mmCIF file of C-alpha atoms in Angstrom:
data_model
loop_
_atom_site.group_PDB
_atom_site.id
_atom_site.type_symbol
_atom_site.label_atom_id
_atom_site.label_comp_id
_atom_site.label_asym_id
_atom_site.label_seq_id
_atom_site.Cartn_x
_atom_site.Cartn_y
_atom_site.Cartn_z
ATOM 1 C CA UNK A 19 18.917 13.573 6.290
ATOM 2 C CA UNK A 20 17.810 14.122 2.544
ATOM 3 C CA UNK A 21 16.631 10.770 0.855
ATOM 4 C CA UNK A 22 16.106 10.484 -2.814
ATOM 5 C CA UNK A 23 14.238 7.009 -3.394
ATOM 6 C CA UNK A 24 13.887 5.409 -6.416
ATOM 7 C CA UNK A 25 11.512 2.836 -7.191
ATOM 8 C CA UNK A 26 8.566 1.565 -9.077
ATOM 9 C CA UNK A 27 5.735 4.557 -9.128
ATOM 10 C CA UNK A 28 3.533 1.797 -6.997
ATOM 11 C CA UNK A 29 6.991 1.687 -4.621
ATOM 12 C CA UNK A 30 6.973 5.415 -4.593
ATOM 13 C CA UNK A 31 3.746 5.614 -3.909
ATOM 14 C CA UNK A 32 3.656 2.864 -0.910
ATOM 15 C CA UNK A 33 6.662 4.909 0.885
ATOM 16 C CA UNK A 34 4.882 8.175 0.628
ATOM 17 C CA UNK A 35 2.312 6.774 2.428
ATOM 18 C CA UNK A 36 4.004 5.003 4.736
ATOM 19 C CA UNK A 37 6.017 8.574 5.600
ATOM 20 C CA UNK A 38 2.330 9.935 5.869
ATOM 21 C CA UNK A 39 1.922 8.098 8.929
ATOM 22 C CA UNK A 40 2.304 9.659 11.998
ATOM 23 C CA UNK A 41 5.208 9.632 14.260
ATOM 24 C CA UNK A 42 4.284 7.103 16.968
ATOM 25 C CA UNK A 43 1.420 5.601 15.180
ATOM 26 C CA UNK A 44 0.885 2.204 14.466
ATOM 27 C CA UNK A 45 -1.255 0.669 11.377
ATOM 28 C CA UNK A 46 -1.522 -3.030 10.037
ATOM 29 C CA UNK A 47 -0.178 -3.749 6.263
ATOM 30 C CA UNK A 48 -4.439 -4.118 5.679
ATOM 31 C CA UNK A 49 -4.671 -0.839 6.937
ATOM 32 C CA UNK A 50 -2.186 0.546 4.402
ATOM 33 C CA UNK A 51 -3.302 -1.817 1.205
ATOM 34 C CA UNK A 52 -7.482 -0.425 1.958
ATOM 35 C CA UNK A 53 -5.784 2.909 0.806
ATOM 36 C CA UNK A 54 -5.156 1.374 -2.676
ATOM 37 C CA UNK A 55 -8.814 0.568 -3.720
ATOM 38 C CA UNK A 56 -11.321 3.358 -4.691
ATOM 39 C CA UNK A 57 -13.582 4.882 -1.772
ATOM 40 C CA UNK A 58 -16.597 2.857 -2.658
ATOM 41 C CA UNK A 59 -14.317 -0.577 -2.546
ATOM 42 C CA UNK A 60 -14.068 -1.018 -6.323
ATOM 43 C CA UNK A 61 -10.634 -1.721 -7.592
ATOM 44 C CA UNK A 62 -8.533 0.524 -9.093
ATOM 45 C CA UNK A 63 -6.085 0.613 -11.671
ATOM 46 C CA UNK A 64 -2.872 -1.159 -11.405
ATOM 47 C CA UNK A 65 0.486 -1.769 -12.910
ATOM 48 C CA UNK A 66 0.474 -5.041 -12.587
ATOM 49 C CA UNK A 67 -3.498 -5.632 -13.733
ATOM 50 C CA UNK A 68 -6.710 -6.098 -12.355
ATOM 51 C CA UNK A 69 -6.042 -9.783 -11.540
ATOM 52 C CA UNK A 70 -2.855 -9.301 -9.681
ATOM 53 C CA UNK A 71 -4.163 -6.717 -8.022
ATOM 54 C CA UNK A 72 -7.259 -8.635 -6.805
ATOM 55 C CA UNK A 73 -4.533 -11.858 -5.840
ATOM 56 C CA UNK A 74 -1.945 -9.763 -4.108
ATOM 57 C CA UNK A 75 -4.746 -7.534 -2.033
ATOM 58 C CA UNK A 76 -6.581 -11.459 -1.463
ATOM 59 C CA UNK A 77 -3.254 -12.603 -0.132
ATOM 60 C CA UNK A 78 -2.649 -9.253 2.523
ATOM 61 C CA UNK A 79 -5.994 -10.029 3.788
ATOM 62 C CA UNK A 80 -5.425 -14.076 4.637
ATOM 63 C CA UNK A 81 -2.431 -13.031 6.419
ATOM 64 C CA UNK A 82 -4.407 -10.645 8.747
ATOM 65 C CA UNK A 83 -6.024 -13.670 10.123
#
């Protein structure tokens, strides 16, 4: 079934990667949110700012635990 979403361009973003995972597969919310910081673990730009960023991606990773 067609599905037109609409959405922030971060909320865009999230579901196409969440449609990018694989039929069957399962990964964590940490596994999702390490896709949203640049390859050598910098942080990267952000609607929302730097320090948002840096709270929000803080909070995912207390709640793996």
């Amino acid at each position: 079934m067609p599905l037109e979403a609409t959405g922030t361009p971060f909320q865009l973003l999230v579901w196409q990667e969440l449609r990018a995972i694989p039929y069957g597969t399962t990964i964590s919310y940490g596994e999702l949110a390490r896709r949203v910081v640049g390859a050598d673990g910098s942080l990267t730009g952000f609607g929302g700012g730097m320090t948002a960023k840096r709270i929000l991606l803080d909070l995912e990773a207390a709640s793996l635990f």
